[in-house]
């Protein structure tokens, strides 16, 4: 168990909660059995579910208007890793952290590796950043990085990616996620075709520099910061790039990176069907790239996405290997609580997707029974699976109710003493 401030014994300290849970779990298991579902099999599936935590979401994020940090926030990579390990300890489902470079660039690899070992954490995809200029950087990305007409600026951006890959290798990561802010704000500002070709050429060089077992994730986004034409704007552009790079290049679906009303589960199904679904950045949104807690706004969509995933998993699609990651910005909530809530929402959506009988659904699809096909999904979605995910957490050594245990532990108050605010904030203002 990770060495965090919550002793393992604290997880088991609530006999009334345990007893109530045991009753709820056996009631649900009995009900599911009548429907032909084995509760333990779903619990086992949820126990296997893992999602990576973003290093940039452990401290309070901001909007372009401001940032309101809370007490006891992590100031260093080590402190972020400690908080991440706590999220994993409580949920049993978040054993890796995804680093944003240079925001959370390790200074001493031996020390970072030792921290990871001590905390029981691994490293997920490394993330590059050419959407900001860094102190001391010679050339500006104001008018783009990989798409920039200047060969020198493109070279600088490529070198940054090579550096990020080296960091990933040191830490045992096996993927790099490339999200580019490149694009234009006004018609005529940039060649629509030329900019895409330049991005493709640069990505080819990055791809060639990655180890053979690595994957390269290309993340699209429709707008912001480019408000007229983003170069990697949609999943079509992302797919063209992934196909032109090679087998190890895949598309990353950030749930907030779609124009309103886009059918995201359909995008997922398309990419799954052709082996190009690399992974996810989970979050939720009402309007745009809002980076809200997963499942907070459109939980049915989250379920439908997981339905596509579980379908592919159970059909054993040979290339099924999505990287599950979170990408959120916690402006109002305590970041640890927001992440605990997120992991729980993902576990619930995943568990619900496991309740769907695929044979029954296929039968209704074949006979054209629209009502019963929809009801098959709704029945799973409307089931209260909280006892199943609580049980999965318990069996992985986590907490039945992670937020309750976190609050009762006094972790944040203790950190407020141990971590007085740094003179200048080390935390990024998330876009
Ligand atoms: C972007 C995108 C990237 C993330 C940055 C911080 O909107 O979602 O994945 O790395 O924000
Ligand atoms: Mn993202
Ligand atoms: Mn985003």
Tab-separated table of C-alpha atoms and ligand atoms in Angstrom:
chain	number	residue	atom	x	y	z
A	1	UNK	CA	0.000	0.000	0.000
A	2	UNK	CA	1.224	3.449	-0.838
A	3	UNK	CA	2.763	5.495	1.929
A	4	UNK	CA	0.312	8.342	2.160
A	5	UNK	CA	-1.131	10.081	5.153
A	6	UNK	CA	-4.200	7.870	5.362
A	7	UNK	CA	-3.366	4.655	7.178
A	8	UNK	CA	-4.862	1.525	5.650
A	9	UNK	CA	-6.651	0.886	8.948
A	10	UNK	CA	-8.660	4.080	8.471
A	11	UNK	CA	-10.283	2.585	5.395
A	12	UNK	CA	-11.805	-0.123	7.536
A	13	UNK	CA	-12.838	2.098	10.428
A	14	UNK	CA	-16.536	2.366	9.740
A	15	UNK	CA	-18.337	-0.857	10.757
A	16	UNK	CA	-21.830	0.612	10.217
A	17	UNK	CA	-20.874	1.711	6.707
A	18	UNK	CA	-19.434	-1.732	6.002
A	19	UNK	CA	-22.526	-3.496	7.293
A	20	UNK	CA	-24.878	-1.318	5.237
A	21	UNK	CA	-22.712	-1.881	2.193
A	22	UNK	CA	-22.741	-5.644	2.659
A	23	UNK	CA	-26.549	-5.625	2.702
A	24	UNK	CA	-26.777	-3.359	-0.358
A	25	UNK	CA	-24.295	-5.490	-2.242
A	26	UNK	CA	-26.055	-8.770	-1.587
A	27	UNK	CA	-29.470	-7.269	-2.457
A	28	UNK	CA	-28.120	-6.014	-5.750
A	29	UNK	CA	-26.275	-9.258	-6.460
A	30	UNK	CA	-29.515	-11.168	-5.952
A	31	UNK	CA	-31.448	-8.843	-8.233
A	32	UNK	CA	-28.808	-9.026	-10.936
A	33	UNK	CA	-28.747	-12.798	-10.703
A	34	UNK	CA	-32.441	-12.865	-11.644
A	35	UNK	CA	-31.433	-10.917	-14.760
A	36	UNK	CA	-28.643	-13.345	-15.568
A	37	UNK	CA	-25.788	-11.091	-14.438
A	38	UNK	CA	-23.112	-12.374	-12.049
A	39	UNK	CA	-22.277	-9.490	-9.702
A	40	UNK	CA	-18.828	-10.843	-8.913
A	41	UNK	CA	-17.917	-10.854	-12.596
A	42	UNK	CA	-18.823	-7.160	-12.868
A	43	UNK	CA	-16.902	-6.395	-9.687
A	44	UNK	CA	-13.882	-8.214	-11.124
A	45	UNK	CA	-14.141	-6.143	-14.326
A	46	UNK	CA	-14.306	-2.903	-12.321
A	47	UNK	CA	-11.289	-4.049	-10.324
A	48	UNK	CA	-9.357	-4.257	-13.603
A	49	UNK	CA	-10.361	-0.745	-14.659
A	50	UNK	CA	-7.520	1.781	-14.373
A	51	UNK	CA	-7.232	5.410	-15.350
A	52	UNK	CA	-4.246	7.764	-15.355
A	53	UNK	CA	-4.295	11.005	-13.383
A	54	UNK	CA	-3.101	14.238	-14.999
A	55	UNK	CA	-0.261	15.930	-13.116
A	56	UNK	CA	-1.812	19.271	-14.059
A	57	UNK	CA	-5.144	18.564	-12.340
A	58	UNK	CA	-3.846	18.015	-8.814
A	59	UNK	CA	-3.629	21.729	-8.159
A	60	UNK	CA	-6.434	24.221	-8.732
A	61	UNK	CA	-6.808	25.200	-12.363
A	62	UNK	CA	-7.989	28.524	-13.629
A	63	UNK	CA	-9.862	30.212	-16.373
A	64	UNK	CA	-8.521	33.089	-18.390
A	65	UNK	CA	-10.089	35.360	-15.768
A	66	UNK	CA	-8.531	34.057	-12.606
A	67	UNK	CA	-7.433	31.296	-10.370
A	68	UNK	CA	-8.435	30.676	-6.781
A	69	UNK	CA	-6.056	28.192	-5.180
A	70	UNK	CA	-6.986	26.449	-1.963
A	71	UNK	CA	-4.864	25.652	1.087
A	72	UNK	CA	-2.486	22.688	1.078
A	73	UNK	CA	-2.175	22.372	-2.680
A	74	UNK	CA	0.827	20.524	-4.072
A	75	UNK	CA	3.667	22.821	-5.118
A	76	UNK	CA	6.097	20.321	-6.573
A	77	UNK	CA	6.019	17.161	-8.657
A	78	UNK	CA	6.727	15.126	-5.527
A	79	UNK	CA	3.723	16.638	-3.761
A	80	UNK	CA	1.544	16.036	-6.807
A	81	UNK	CA	2.665	12.434	-6.848
A	82	UNK	CA	1.787	12.093	-3.166
A	83	UNK	CA	-1.726	13.348	-3.841
A	84	UNK	CA	-2.044	11.106	-6.890
A	85	UNK	CA	-0.983	8.106	-4.793
A	86	UNK	CA	-3.691	8.990	-2.315
A	87	UNK	CA	-6.324	9.016	-5.076
A	88	UNK	CA	-5.075	5.590	-6.079
A	89	UNK	CA	-5.071	4.325	-2.510
A	90	UNK	CA	-8.694	5.345	-2.023
A	91	UNK	CA	-10.024	4.181	-5.388
A	92	UNK	CA	-7.687	1.316	-6.297
A	93	UNK	CA	-7.984	2.501	-9.882
A	94	UNK	CA	-5.463	5.281	-10.537
A	95	UNK	CA	-1.969	3.767	-10.397
A	96	UNK	CA	-0.325	6.053	-12.960
A	97	UNK	CA	0.292	9.751	-13.459
A	98	UNK	CA	0.545	11.523	-16.806
A	99	UNK	CA	3.116	14.336	-16.803
A	100	UNK	CA	2.845	17.628	-18.669
A	101	UNK	CA	6.226	18.918	-19.805
A	102	UNK	CA	7.579	21.429	-18.866
A	103	UNK	CA	4.878	22.095	-16.234
A	104	UNK	CA	5.902	19.026	-14.251
A	105	UNK	CA	9.294	18.297	-15.671
A	106	UNK	CA	11.355	16.040	-13.378
A	107	UNK	CA	14.621	17.611	-12.290
A	108	UNK	CA	16.193	14.507	-10.784
A	109	UNK	CA	15.111	11.222	-12.369
A	110	UNK	CA	16.534	9.035	-9.610
A	111	UNK	CA	14.559	10.956	-7.009
A	112	UNK	CA	11.363	10.858	-9.078
A	113	UNK	CA	11.733	7.143	-9.715
A	114	UNK	CA	12.343	6.551	-6.000
A	115	UNK	CA	9.217	8.580	-5.148
A	116	UNK	CA	7.216	6.574	-7.672
A	117	UNK	CA	8.457	3.328	-6.172
A	118	UNK	CA	7.721	4.453	-2.614
A	119	UNK	CA	4.233	5.633	-3.589
A	120	UNK	CA	3.362	2.694	-5.829
A	121	UNK	CA	2.826	4.943	-8.859
A	122	UNK	CA	3.734	4.467	-12.511
A	123	UNK	CA	3.959	6.926	-15.415
A	124	UNK	CA	1.446	7.140	-18.208
A	125	UNK	CA	1.684	9.102	-21.463
A	126	UNK	CA	3.931	12.161	-21.391
A	127	UNK	CA	2.421	15.391	-22.747
A	128	UNK	CA	4.230	18.047	-24.757
A	129	UNK	CA	3.508	21.740	-24.649
A	130	UNK	CA	4.044	24.036	-27.602
A	131	UNK	CA	0.992	26.126	-26.828
A	132	UNK	CA	2.929	28.468	-24.548
A	133	UNK	CA	6.300	30.125	-24.766
A	134	UNK	CA	8.567	29.048	-21.943
A	135	UNK	CA	11.047	31.319	-20.168
A	136	UNK	CA	14.329	31.409	-22.049
A	137	UNK	CA	12.858	29.935	-25.223
A	138	UNK	CA	14.402	31.576	-28.278
A	139	UNK	CA	11.531	31.519	-30.780
A	140	UNK	CA	7.827	32.163	-30.192
A	141	UNK	CA	4.867	29.855	-30.844
A	142	UNK	CA	2.534	32.819	-31.136
A	143	UNK	CA	1.754	31.902	-34.737
A	144	UNK	CA	2.058	28.166	-34.373
A	145	UNK	CA	4.545	25.403	-33.663
A	146	UNK	CA	4.474	22.419	-36.052
A	147	UNK	CA	2.364	24.383	-38.529
A	148	UNK	CA	4.542	27.480	-38.450
A	149	UNK	CA	5.909	28.596	-41.834
A	150	UNK	CA	9.285	29.137	-40.142
A	151	UNK	CA	11.481	26.024	-40.340
A	152	UNK	CA	13.421	27.203	-37.290
A	153	UNK	CA	10.269	27.369	-35.163
A	154	UNK	CA	9.183	23.944	-36.357
A	155	UNK	CA	12.638	22.609	-35.499
A	156	UNK	CA	12.390	24.047	-31.994
A	157	UNK	CA	8.989	22.384	-31.526
A	158	UNK	CA	10.357	19.044	-32.760
A	159	UNK	CA	13.315	19.310	-30.394
A	160	UNK	CA	10.889	19.898	-27.525
A	161	UNK	CA	9.035	16.716	-28.433
A	162	UNK	CA	12.286	14.736	-28.615
A	163	UNK	CA	13.092	16.020	-25.152
A	164	UNK	CA	9.658	14.943	-23.873
A	165	UNK	CA	10.215	11.471	-25.348
A	166	UNK	CA	13.553	11.226	-23.514
A	167	UNK	CA	11.809	12.123	-20.250
A	168	UNK	CA	9.177	9.475	-20.909
A	169	UNK	CA	11.880	6.866	-21.557
A	170	UNK	CA	13.587	7.685	-18.260
A	171	UNK	CA	10.326	7.130	-16.404
A	172	UNK	CA	9.079	4.050	-18.225
A	173	UNK	CA	6.198	5.797	-20.010
A	174	UNK	CA	5.002	4.167	-23.204
A	175	UNK	CA	3.225	6.949	-25.047
A	176	UNK	CA	3.330	10.600	-25.896
A	177	UNK	CA	0.212	12.711	-26.301
A	178	UNK	CA	0.463	15.566	-28.748
A	179	UNK	CA	-2.109	18.292	-28.544
A	180	UNK	CA	-1.359	21.307	-30.726
A	181	UNK	CA	-2.907	24.715	-30.288
A	182	UNK	CA	-1.861	25.537	-33.848
A	183	UNK	CA	-4.414	27.337	-35.939
A	184	UNK	CA	-5.590	30.759	-37.003
A	185	UNK	CA	-7.968	33.371	-35.710
A	186	UNK	CA	-8.746	35.044	-39.026
A	187	UNK	CA	-9.379	33.883	-42.584
A	188	UNK	CA	-6.271	34.339	-44.653
A	189	UNK	CA	-3.944	34.209	-41.657
A	190	UNK	CA	-2.662	30.761	-42.495
A	191	UNK	CA	-2.684	28.349	-45.406
A	192	UNK	CA	-5.289	25.728	-44.499
A	193	UNK	CA	-3.632	22.987	-46.539
A	194	UNK	CA	-0.013	24.003	-46.042
A	195	UNK	CA	-0.324	24.196	-42.259
A	196	UNK	CA	-1.739	20.672	-42.096
A	197	UNK	CA	1.064	19.305	-44.264
A	198	UNK	CA	3.685	20.928	-42.062
A	199	UNK	CA	2.078	19.427	-38.952
A	200	UNK	CA	2.065	16.005	-40.591
A	201	UNK	CA	5.755	16.280	-41.542
A	202	UNK	CA	6.790	17.307	-38.034
A	203	UNK	CA	4.717	14.552	-36.458
A	204	UNK	CA	6.427	12.044	-38.731
A	205	UNK	CA	9.744	13.055	-37.254
A	206	UNK	CA	8.392	12.772	-33.715
A	207	UNK	CA	6.875	9.388	-34.486
A	208	UNK	CA	10.182	8.131	-35.888
A	209	UNK	CA	11.904	9.113	-32.624
A	210	UNK	CA	9.605	7.102	-30.380
A	211	UNK	CA	10.627	3.624	-29.204
A	212	UNK	CA	8.981	0.717	-30.998
A	213	UNK	CA	6.726	-0.195	-28.098
A	214	UNK	CA	5.431	3.357	-27.707
A	215	UNK	CA	2.223	4.803	-29.042
A	216	UNK	CA	1.770	8.341	-30.300
A	217	UNK	CA	-1.590	9.854	-29.399
A	218	UNK	CA	-2.900	12.700	-31.509
A	219	UNK	CA	-5.490	14.831	-29.783
A	220	UNK	CA	-7.842	16.996	-31.775
A	221	UNK	CA	-9.790	20.015	-30.600
A	222	UNK	CA	-12.217	22.147	-32.590
A	223	UNK	CA	-11.341	25.601	-31.333
A	224	UNK	CA	-9.580	27.524	-28.576
A	225	UNK	CA	-7.080	29.064	-28.639
A	226	UNK	CA	-7.504	29.215	-32.424
A	227	UNK	CA	-10.944	30.674	-33.061
A	228	UNK	CA	-11.155	30.418	-36.830
A	229	UNK	CA	-9.345	27.288	-37.985
A	230	UNK	CA	-7.514	24.814	-35.749
A	231	UNK	CA	-5.126	22.600	-37.694
A	232	UNK	CA	-5.992	19.329	-35.926
A	233	UNK	CA	-9.597	20.311	-35.579
A	234	UNK	CA	-11.592	17.114	-35.593
A	235	UNK	CA	-11.298	13.354	-35.449
A	236	UNK	CA	-11.083	13.240	-39.250
A	237	UNK	CA	-7.920	15.361	-39.239
A	238	UNK	CA	-6.568	13.350	-36.334
A	239	UNK	CA	-7.277	10.095	-38.169
A	240	UNK	CA	-5.592	11.266	-41.370
A	241	UNK	CA	-2.505	12.124	-39.346
A	242	UNK	CA	-2.534	8.853	-37.398
A	243	UNK	CA	-2.881	6.896	-40.639
A	244	UNK	CA	-0.084	8.775	-42.325
A	245	UNK	CA	2.295	8.178	-39.410
A	246	UNK	CA	1.864	4.445	-38.951
A	247	UNK	CA	0.435	1.707	-36.816
A	248	UNK	CA	1.601	3.063	-33.471
A	249	UNK	CA	-0.071	6.419	-34.022
A	250	UNK	CA	-3.647	6.641	-32.791
A	251	UNK	CA	-6.340	9.185	-32.054
A	252	UNK	CA	-7.006	10.477	-28.570
A	253	UNK	CA	-10.563	11.474	-27.769
A	254	UNK	CA	-10.860	14.237	-25.202
A	255	UNK	CA	-14.539	14.282	-24.307
A	256	UNK	CA	-14.602	18.089	-24.232
A	257	UNK	CA	-13.067	18.494	-27.682
A	258	UNK	CA	-16.141	18.227	-29.872
A	259	UNK	CA	-18.544	20.753	-31.286
A	260	UNK	CA	-21.924	20.816	-29.497
A	261	UNK	CA	-24.131	17.793	-30.153
A	262	UNK	CA	-21.390	15.703	-31.724
A	263	UNK	CA	-22.195	12.041	-31.222
A	264	UNK	CA	-19.043	11.093	-29.327
A	265	UNK	CA	-19.945	7.429	-28.896
A	266	UNK	CA	-20.224	7.204	-32.671
A	267	UNK	CA	-16.743	8.702	-33.047
A	268	UNK	CA	-15.506	6.127	-30.544
A	269	UNK	CA	-17.172	3.284	-32.440
A	270	UNK	CA	-15.660	4.441	-35.747
A	271	UNK	CA	-12.152	4.676	-34.340
A	272	UNK	CA	-12.520	1.348	-32.529
A	273	UNK	CA	-13.649	-0.311	-35.728
A	274	UNK	CA	-10.430	0.587	-37.526
A	275	UNK	CA	-7.966	0.146	-34.676
A	276	UNK	CA	-7.234	3.840	-34.318
A	277	UNK	CA	-8.724	4.566	-30.920
A	278	UNK	CA	-5.694	5.414	-28.802
A	279	UNK	CA	-7.380	6.578	-25.659
A	280	UNK	CA	-9.332	9.186	-23.793
A	281	UNK	CA	-9.073	12.343	-21.849
A	282	UNK	CA	-12.111	12.018	-19.612
A	283	UNK	CA	-13.965	15.100	-18.441
A	284	UNK	CA	-17.382	16.622	-19.071
A	285	UNK	CA	-18.699	19.814	-20.557
A	286	UNK	CA	-21.810	21.813	-21.189
A	287	UNK	CA	-20.497	24.176	-23.846
A	288	UNK	CA	-16.914	23.642	-24.957
A	289	UNK	CA	-13.638	22.434	-23.478
A	290	UNK	CA	-15.041	23.009	-20.000
A	291	UNK	CA	-12.952	20.321	-18.274
A	292	UNK	CA	-15.627	19.579	-15.679
A	293	UNK	CA	-15.823	16.382	-13.636
A	294	UNK	CA	-16.548	13.331	-15.794
A	295	UNK	CA	-20.203	12.363	-15.641
A	296	UNK	CA	-21.294	15.645	-14.067
A	297	UNK	CA	-23.231	16.972	-17.060
A	298	UNK	CA	-23.924	14.133	-19.512
A	299	UNK	CA	-23.694	10.830	-17.646
A	300	UNK	CA	-25.745	8.942	-20.256
A	301	UNK	CA	-23.227	9.883	-22.952
A	302	UNK	CA	-20.435	8.609	-20.716
A	303	UNK	CA	-22.321	5.334	-20.318
A	304	UNK	CA	-22.895	5.026	-24.078
A	305	UNK	CA	-19.178	5.565	-24.695
A	306	UNK	CA	-18.352	2.835	-22.183
A	307	UNK	CA	-20.939	0.606	-23.798
A	308	UNK	CA	-18.959	0.817	-27.061
A	309	UNK	CA	-15.768	0.103	-25.157
A	310	UNK	CA	-17.091	-2.875	-23.232
A	311	UNK	CA	-18.636	-4.252	-26.414
A	312	UNK	CA	-15.220	-4.133	-28.092
A	313	UNK	CA	-13.510	-5.505	-24.992
A	314	UNK	CA	-15.870	-8.462	-24.737
A	315	UNK	CA	-15.716	-9.139	-28.463
A	316	UNK	CA	-11.950	-9.211	-28.008
A	317	UNK	CA	-11.164	-6.822	-30.850
A	318	UNK	CA	-7.486	-7.665	-31.353
A	319	UNK	CA	-6.331	-4.040	-31.226
A	320	UNK	CA	-8.492	-3.042	-28.261
A	321	UNK	CA	-6.136	-1.205	-25.909
A	322	UNK	CA	-7.482	2.251	-25.026
A	323	UNK	CA	-5.399	4.396	-22.690
A	324	UNK	CA	-7.749	5.816	-20.101
A	325	UNK	CA	-6.674	9.224	-18.833
A	326	UNK	CA	-8.350	12.151	-17.106
A	327	UNK	CA	-7.983	15.739	-18.290
A	328	UNK	CA	-9.868	18.144	-16.079
A	329	UNK	CA	-9.433	21.583	-14.604
A	330	UNK	CA	-10.657	21.950	-11.066
A	331	UNK	CA	-11.506	25.593	-10.552
A	332	UNK	CA	-13.918	25.245	-7.661
A	333	UNK	CA	-13.580	21.785	-6.188
A	334	UNK	CA	-10.741	20.443	-4.077
A	335	UNK	CA	-8.691	18.726	-6.819
A	336	UNK	CA	-8.331	15.484	-4.860
A	337	UNK	CA	-12.065	15.299	-4.206
A	338	UNK	CA	-12.819	16.115	-7.852
A	339	UNK	CA	-10.540	13.283	-8.950
A	340	UNK	CA	-12.058	10.837	-6.468
A	341	UNK	CA	-15.461	11.782	-7.808
A	342	UNK	CA	-14.251	11.383	-11.382
A	343	UNK	CA	-12.779	7.933	-10.854
A	344	UNK	CA	-16.003	6.868	-9.166
A	345	UNK	CA	-18.075	8.170	-12.101
A	346	UNK	CA	-15.869	6.300	-14.563
A	347	UNK	CA	-16.101	3.122	-12.504
A	348	UNK	CA	-19.879	3.465	-12.418
A	349	UNK	CA	-20.211	4.044	-16.160
A	350	UNK	CA	-17.934	1.071	-16.801
A	351	UNK	CA	-19.873	-1.170	-14.396
A	352	UNK	CA	-23.177	-0.190	-16.003
A	353	UNK	CA	-21.808	-1.016	-19.431
A	354	UNK	CA	-20.958	-4.479	-18.126
A	355	UNK	CA	-24.628	-5.016	-17.212
A	356	UNK	CA	-25.727	-4.851	-20.841
A	357	UNK	CA	-26.483	-8.237	-22.344
A	358	UNK	CA	-24.910	-7.956	-25.784
A	359	UNK	CA	-26.682	-11.073	-27.042
A	360	UNK	CA	-30.071	-9.719	-26.004
A	361	UNK	CA	-29.299	-6.348	-27.561
A	362	UNK	CA	-28.151	-7.925	-30.831
A	363	UNK	CA	-31.363	-9.988	-30.921
A	364	UNK	CA	-33.507	-6.852	-30.615
A	365	UNK	CA	-31.410	-5.078	-33.225
A	366	UNK	CA	-31.859	-7.985	-35.638
A	367	UNK	CA	-35.604	-8.183	-35.104
A	368	UNK	CA	-35.942	-4.410	-35.371
A	369	UNK	CA	-37.411	-3.996	-31.902
A	370	UNK	CA	-36.444	-0.401	-31.227
A	371	UNK	CA	-38.139	-0.127	-27.849
A	372	UNK	CA	-36.595	-3.270	-26.411
A	373	UNK	CA	-33.150	-2.490	-27.822
A	374	UNK	CA	-33.184	0.919	-26.182
A	375	UNK	CA	-34.650	-0.570	-23.001
A	376	UNK	CA	-31.758	-3.024	-22.824
A	377	UNK	CA	-29.348	-0.107	-22.598
A	378	UNK	CA	-31.581	1.972	-20.320
A	379	UNK	CA	-32.095	-0.885	-17.917
A	380	UNK	CA	-28.343	-1.181	-17.420
A	381	UNK	CA	-27.897	2.589	-17.226
A	382	UNK	CA	-30.682	3.005	-14.681
A	383	UNK	CA	-29.312	0.340	-12.336
A	384	UNK	CA	-27.775	1.753	-9.178
A	385	UNK	CA	-24.331	0.148	-9.410
A	386	UNK	CA	-22.793	1.976	-6.462
A	387	UNK	CA	-22.539	-1.203	-4.348
A	388	UNK	CA	-20.650	-2.926	-7.196
A	389	UNK	CA	-18.027	-0.209	-7.568
A	390	UNK	CA	-17.690	0.184	-3.794
A	391	UNK	CA	-17.080	-3.550	-3.545
A	392	UNK	CA	-14.500	-3.383	-6.362
A	393	UNK	CA	-12.692	-0.611	-4.517
A	394	UNK	CA	-12.759	-2.570	-1.283
A	395	UNK	CA	-11.375	-5.677	-2.978
A	396	UNK	CA	-8.530	-3.571	-4.393
A	397	UNK	CA	-7.739	-2.271	-0.926
A	398	UNK	CA	-9.468	1.081	-1.392
A	399	UNK	CA	-12.356	2.797	0.349
A	400	UNK	CA	-16.066	2.089	0.036
A	401	UNK	CA	-16.670	5.856	0.000
A	402	UNK	CA	-13.406	7.593	-0.977
A	403	UNK	CA	-14.610	11.165	-0.474
A	404	UNK	CA	-15.980	10.418	2.991
A	405	UNK	CA	-12.707	8.782	4.036
A	406	UNK	CA	-10.693	11.628	2.523
A	407	UNK	CA	-12.722	14.235	4.410
A	408	UNK	CA	-12.549	12.325	7.680
A	409	UNK	CA	-8.782	11.886	7.355
A	410	UNK	CA	-7.913	15.570	7.694
A	411	UNK	CA	-5.364	15.130	4.858
A	412	UNK	CA	-5.954	18.548	3.342
A	413	UNK	CA	-5.749	20.374	6.666
A	414	UNK	CA	-2.496	18.596	7.415
A	415	UNK	CA	-1.133	19.536	3.997
A	416	UNK	CA	-2.169	23.145	4.549
A	417	UNK	CA	0.340	23.196	7.399
A	418	UNK	CA	3.038	21.237	5.582
A	419	UNK	CA	2.673	23.097	2.291
A	420	UNK	CA	2.511	26.834	2.775
A	421	UNK	CA	1.872	28.526	-0.571
A	422	UNK	CA	4.963	28.995	-2.741
A	423	UNK	CA	5.894	32.658	-3.336
A	424	UNK	CA	4.999	32.326	-7.007
A	425	UNK	CA	2.539	29.622	-7.933
A	426	UNK	CA	4.072	26.537	-9.525
A	427	UNK	CA	0.676	25.421	-10.741
A	428	UNK	CA	-0.265	25.974	-14.352
A	429	UNK	CA	-3.330	27.851	-15.361
A	430	UNK	CA	-5.036	25.148	-17.347
A	431	UNK	CA	-6.339	26.240	-20.704
B	1	LIG	C1	-5.830	21.172	-23.920
B	1	LIG	C2	-5.875	19.684	-24.181
B	1	LIG	C3	-4.666	18.955	-23.723
B	1	LIG	C4	-4.170	19.447	-22.409
B	1	LIG	C5	-4.097	20.947	-22.379
B	1	LIG	C6	-3.634	21.460	-21.050
B	1	LIG	O1	-7.095	21.759	-24.079
B	1	LIG	O2	-7.035	19.132	-23.623
B	1	LIG	O3	-4.927	17.588	-23.604
B	1	LIG	O4	-2.890	18.919	-22.262
B	1	LIG	O5	-5.366	21.468	-22.639
B	2	LIG	MN1	-7.044	16.897	-23.323
B	3	LIG	MN1	-8.807	20.356	-23.390
